[in-house]
CSV table of C-alpha atoms in Angstrom, one decimal:
chain,number,residue,atom,x,y,z
A,1,MET,CA,0.0,0.0,0.0
A,2,TYR,CA,1.2,3.5,-0.9
A,3,ARG,CA,0.4,6.8,0.8
A,4,TYR,CA,1.6,10.3,0.5
A,5,PHE,CA,3.3,12.0,3.5
A,6,LEU,CA,2.9,15.8,3.5
A,7,GLN,CA,5.7,18.3,4.2
A,8,PRO,CA,4.7,21.9,4.6
A,9,GLN,CA,6.3,24.7,2.5
A,10,LEU,CA,6.4,28.1,4.2
A,11,ASP,CA,6.8,31.7,3.3
A,12,ALA,CA,9.0,32.7,6.2
A,13,SER,CA,8.5,36.4,5.6
A,14,ASN,CA,5.0,36.2,7.1
A,15,ASN,CA,5.1,32.6,8.5
A,16,SER,CA,2.3,31.4,6.1
A,17,LEU,CA,1.7,28.0,4.7
A,18,ILE,CA,2.0,28.2,0.9
A,19,GLY,CA,1.9,24.5,-0.1
A,20,TYR,CA,2.8,20.9,0.5
A,21,GLU,CA,5.3,18.6,-1.1
A,22,LEU,CA,3.8,15.1,-1.4
A,23,LEU,CA,6.3,12.4,-0.5
A,24,ILE,CA,5.3,8.9,-1.4
A,25,ARG,CA,5.9,6.1,1.0
A,26,GLN,CA,5.1,2.3,1.0
A,27,GLN,CA,3.9,0.3,3.9
A,28,VAL,CA,6.1,-2.7,4.4
A,29,ALA,CA,5.7,-5.0,7.5
A,30,GLY,CA,3.6,-2.3,9.2
A,31,LYS,CA,6.2,0.4,8.6
A,32,TRP,CA,6.2,3.3,6.2
A,33,VAL,CA,9.4,3.3,4.1
A,34,LEU,CA,10.8,4.8,1.0
A,35,PRO,CA,9.8,2.8,-2.1
A,36,HIS,CA,12.7,0.8,-3.4
A,37,ASP,CA,12.1,1.8,-7.0
A,38,PHE,CA,10.0,5.0,-7.6
A,39,ALA,CA,9.7,4.4,-11.3
A,40,SER,CA,8.0,1.1,-10.8
A,41,ILE,CA,5.0,2.7,-9.0
A,42,PRO,CA,2.1,2.7,-11.5
A,43,ILE,CA,1.3,6.3,-12.4
A,44,ASP,CA,-2.5,5.6,-12.1
A,45,VAL,CA,-1.8,4.6,-8.5
A,46,GLN,CA,0.0,7.9,-7.9
A,47,ALA,CA,-2.6,9.9,-9.7
A,48,ASP,CA,-5.4,8.4,-7.7
A,49,LEU,CA,-3.4,9.0,-4.5
A,50,ILE,CA,-2.9,12.6,-5.5
A,51,ARG,CA,-6.6,13.1,-6.1
A,52,ARG,CA,-7.6,11.4,-2.8
A,53,THR,CA,-5.0,13.2,-0.8
A,54,ASP,CA,-5.7,16.6,-2.3
A,55,GLN,CA,-9.4,16.4,-1.7
A,56,LYS,CA,-8.6,16.2,2.0
A,57,ILE,CA,-6.6,19.5,1.9
A,58,ILE,CA,-8.3,21.4,-0.9
A,59,LEU,CA,-8.6,25.1,-0.2
A,60,LYS,CA,-6.1,24.9,2.6
A,61,VAL,CA,-3.1,25.6,0.3
A,62,GLY,CA,-2.6,27.0,-3.2
A,63,SER,CA,-0.5,24.2,-4.5
A,64,VAL,CA,0.9,20.7,-4.0
A,65,SER,CA,4.1,19.4,-5.5
A,66,PHE,CA,5.4,15.9,-6.2
A,67,ASN,CA,8.5,14.4,-7.8
A,68,THR,CA,9.0,13.0,-11.3
A,69,ASN,CA,12.2,12.1,-13.1
A,70,GLN,CA,12.9,13.5,-16.6
A,71,SER,CA,11.6,10.4,-18.3
A,72,GLN,CA,8.3,10.4,-16.4
A,73,PHE,CA,7.9,14.2,-17.0
A,74,ILE,CA,7.8,13.7,-20.8
A,75,ASP,CA,5.8,10.4,-20.8
A,76,PRO,CA,2.4,11.0,-22.5
A,77,THR,CA,0.6,8.4,-20.5
A,78,ILE,CA,1.8,9.9,-17.2
A,79,ALA,CA,0.9,13.4,-18.5
A,80,GLN,CA,-2.7,12.3,-19.1
A,81,ALA,CA,-2.9,10.9,-15.5
A,82,ILE,CA,-1.5,14.2,-14.2
A,83,LEU,CA,-3.9,16.3,-16.2
A,84,SER,CA,-6.8,14.2,-14.9
A,85,ALA,CA,-5.6,14.7,-11.3
A,86,GLN,CA,-5.2,18.5,-11.8
A,87,LYS,CA,-8.8,18.8,-13.1
A,88,GLN,CA,-10.1,17.0,-10.0
A,89,ILE,CA,-8.3,19.1,-7.5
A,90,TYR,CA,-8.9,22.5,-9.1
A,91,PRO,CA,-8.5,25.3,-7.9
A,92,MET,CA,-5.3,23.9,-6.3
A,93,ASN,CA,-2.3,23.8,-8.7
A,94,LEU,CA,0.0,20.9,-9.3
A,95,VAL,CA,3.7,21.6,-9.4
A,96,LEU,CA,5.9,18.9,-10.9
A,97,GLU,CA,9.4,18.7,-9.3
A,98,VAL,CA,11.8,17.2,-11.9
A,99,THR,CA,14.6,15.6,-9.9
A,100,GLU,CA,18.3,15.1,-10.5
A,101,GLU,CA,17.9,11.4,-10.9
A,102,VAL,CA,19.8,9.9,-13.9
A,103,THR,CA,17.5,7.7,-16.0
A,104,ASP,CA,18.1,5.1,-18.7
A,105,GLN,CA,16.2,7.1,-21.2
A,106,HIS,CA,18.0,10.1,-22.7
A,107,VAL,CA,15.8,13.2,-22.5
A,108,THR,CA,16.7,16.4,-24.4
A,109,ASN,CA,16.1,19.9,-23.1
A,110,GLN,CA,13.8,20.5,-26.0
A,111,GLN,CA,11.6,17.6,-24.9
A,112,ILE,CA,11.4,19.1,-21.4
A,113,ILE,CA,10.6,22.5,-22.9
A,114,ASP,CA,7.9,21.2,-25.2
A,115,GLN,CA,6.3,19.4,-22.2
A,116,VAL,CA,6.4,22.5,-20.1
A,117,HIS,CA,4.4,24.3,-22.8
A,118,TYR,CA,1.9,21.5,-22.8
A,119,PHE,CA,1.5,21.5,-19.0
A,120,ASP,CA,1.4,25.3,-18.9
A,121,GLU,CA,-1.9,25.2,-20.9
A,122,HIS,CA,-3.4,23.3,-18.0
A,123,GLY,CA,-2.0,25.3,-15.1
A,124,ILE,CA,0.7,22.8,-14.1
A,125,GLN,CA,4.1,24.2,-13.3
A,126,LEU,CA,7.6,23.0,-13.6
A,127,SER,CA,9.9,23.0,-10.6
A,128,LEU,CA,13.6,22.0,-11.1
A,129,ASP,CA,14.5,20.0,-8.0
A,130,ASP,CA,17.8,19.3,-6.3
A,131,ILE,CA,19.6,22.1,-8.2
A,132,GLY,CA,23.4,22.0,-8.0
A,133,THR,CA,23.5,18.2,-7.6
A,134,GLY,CA,23.2,15.1,-9.8
A,135,ILE,CA,22.4,16.1,-13.4
A,136,ASN,CA,20.7,19.4,-12.3
A,137,THR,CA,23.8,21.4,-12.6
A,138,TYR,CA,23.6,25.0,-13.8
A,139,ASP,CA,25.1,24.2,-17.2
A,140,HIS,CA,22.7,21.3,-17.8
A,141,ILE,CA,19.5,23.2,-16.8
A,142,LYS,CA,20.4,26.7,-18.0
A,143,PRO,CA,18.4,26.3,-21.3
A,144,ILE,CA,15.3,25.2,-19.3
A,145,LEU,CA,15.4,28.0,-16.6
A,146,PRO,CA,13.3,30.5,-18.7
A,147,TYR,CA,10.5,27.9,-18.9
A,148,ALA,CA,10.4,26.9,-15.2
A,149,SER,CA,8.4,28.5,-12.4
A,150,GLU,CA,10.5,27.3,-9.5
A,151,ILE,CA,13.8,25.9,-8.4
A,152,LYS,CA,14.6,24.0,-5.2
A,153,PHE,CA,17.9,23.9,-3.4
A,154,ALA,CA,18.2,20.7,-1.3
A,155,MET,CA,20.7,21.2,1.5
A,156,GLN,CA,20.4,17.5,2.4
A,157,ASN,CA,21.9,16.5,-0.9
A,158,PHE,CA,25.0,18.6,-0.3
A,159,ARG,CA,25.3,17.0,3.2
A,160,GLN,CA,25.0,13.5,1.8
A,161,GLU,CA,27.7,14.2,-0.7
A,162,GLY,CA,30.1,15.7,1.9
A,163,ARG,CA,29.7,19.2,0.5
A,164,SER,CA,28.2,21.0,3.4
A,165,THR,CA,30.9,23.7,3.3
A,166,GLU,CA,29.8,24.6,-0.2
A,167,ILE,CA,26.2,25.4,0.8
A,168,PRO,CA,26.4,29.1,1.6
A,169,ASP,CA,28.2,30.1,-1.7
A,170,ALA,CA,26.1,27.7,-3.8
A,171,LEU,CA,22.9,29.0,-2.3
A,172,ALA,CA,23.9,32.6,-2.9
A,173,PHE,CA,24.6,31.7,-6.5
A,174,TRP,CA,21.2,30.1,-7.0
A,175,LYS,CA,19.5,33.0,-5.4
A,176,ARG,CA,21.0,35.3,-8.0
A,177,ILE,CA,19.8,32.9,-10.7
A,178,ALA,CA,16.3,32.8,-9.3
A,179,ASP,CA,16.2,36.6,-9.2
A,180,GLN,CA,17.5,36.8,-12.7
A,181,HIS,CA,14.8,34.5,-14.1
A,182,ARG,CA,12.1,35.6,-11.7
A,183,LEU,CA,11.7,32.1,-10.3
A,184,ARG,CA,10.5,31.0,-6.9
A,185,LEU,CA,13.4,29.6,-4.9
A,186,ILE,CA,12.5,27.0,-2.2
A,187,LEU,CA,15.2,26.1,0.2
A,188,GLU,CA,14.9,22.5,1.3
A,189,GLY,CA,16.4,20.7,4.3
A,190,VAL,CA,16.3,23.5,6.8
A,191,GLU,CA,17.0,21.7,10.1
A,192,ASN,CA,18.1,24.3,12.7
A,193,GLN,CA,18.2,28.0,13.7
A,194,ALA,CA,21.5,28.6,12.0
A,195,GLU,CA,20.2,27.5,8.6
A,196,HIS,CA,17.0,29.5,9.2
A,197,ASP,CA,19.1,32.6,9.9
A,198,MET,CA,21.3,32.0,6.8
A,199,ALA,CA,18.1,31.9,4.7
A,200,ASN,CA,17.0,35.2,6.3
A,201,ASP,CA,20.4,36.8,5.5
A,202,LEU,CA,20.2,35.7,1.9
A,203,GLY,CA,16.6,36.9,1.5
A,204,ILE,CA,15.2,33.5,0.8
A,205,ASP,CA,11.6,33.4,2.0
A,206,TYR,CA,10.3,30.1,0.7
A,207,ARG,CA,11.5,27.2,2.8
A,208,GLN,CA,10.9,23.5,3.7
A,209,GLY,CA,12.5,21.3,6.3
A,210,TRP,CA,12.3,19.6,9.7
A,211,PHE,CA,12.8,23.0,11.4
A,212,TYR,CA,9.4,24.0,10.2
A,213,GLY,CA,7.6,20.6,10.0
A,214,LYS,CA,8.3,16.9,9.5
A,215,PRO,CA,6.5,15.0,6.8
A,216,HIS,CA,3.3,13.6,8.2
A,217,LEU,CA,0.9,10.9,7.0
A,218,LEU,CA,-2.5,12.1,5.9
A,219,LYS,CA,-5.0,9.3,6.4
A,220,LEU,CA,-7.5,8.7,3.7
A,221,ASP,CA,-11.0,7.5,3.8
A,222,GLY,CA,-11.0,3.7,4.4
A,223,ASP,CA,-7.6,3.7,6.3
């Protein structure tokens, strides 16, 4: 069984809730764990979960976001399931976070851009997740930036790669990029007061992390 855990996204300038990221988990032996292979989860299962989850929180936030890799983002079958989910949760907006995950299928920037235009027509936005790590380096995503609505900087990725000391300079760089392209910048992985203060110093209002709220299970009807 799969369920989404919700993690709040805040505007720290006025301490308001702006959205949730939906983090899928699988129940195994009575415990909720990360799925072993995200790509193997049927998209119709995910789309149904999005619909059922969002109907519980509709009108509480303006948007909900969830992850796809590049291959999933351009898949026409997945796109139809996402559009169906978007129609059923209107007026909330779906934000698709395209991750840094390397996939077997080669996806060109033009394929991403074409799909952004398609989703734009239906009010679905592109977020470039995990910027600065994996394949989501500046040089790689530079052509896509004008078509995105949001970028997300995941401090936890830098920590896992042993690059914690790079965070302040890298974050300042991506803040300049966000301002240049008029993108929302969400800082992920804020865990303590020092990181909260760093975000304040850099003028980054949109944030997510355990310092503000841990992911929590939203029970659905029938659970």
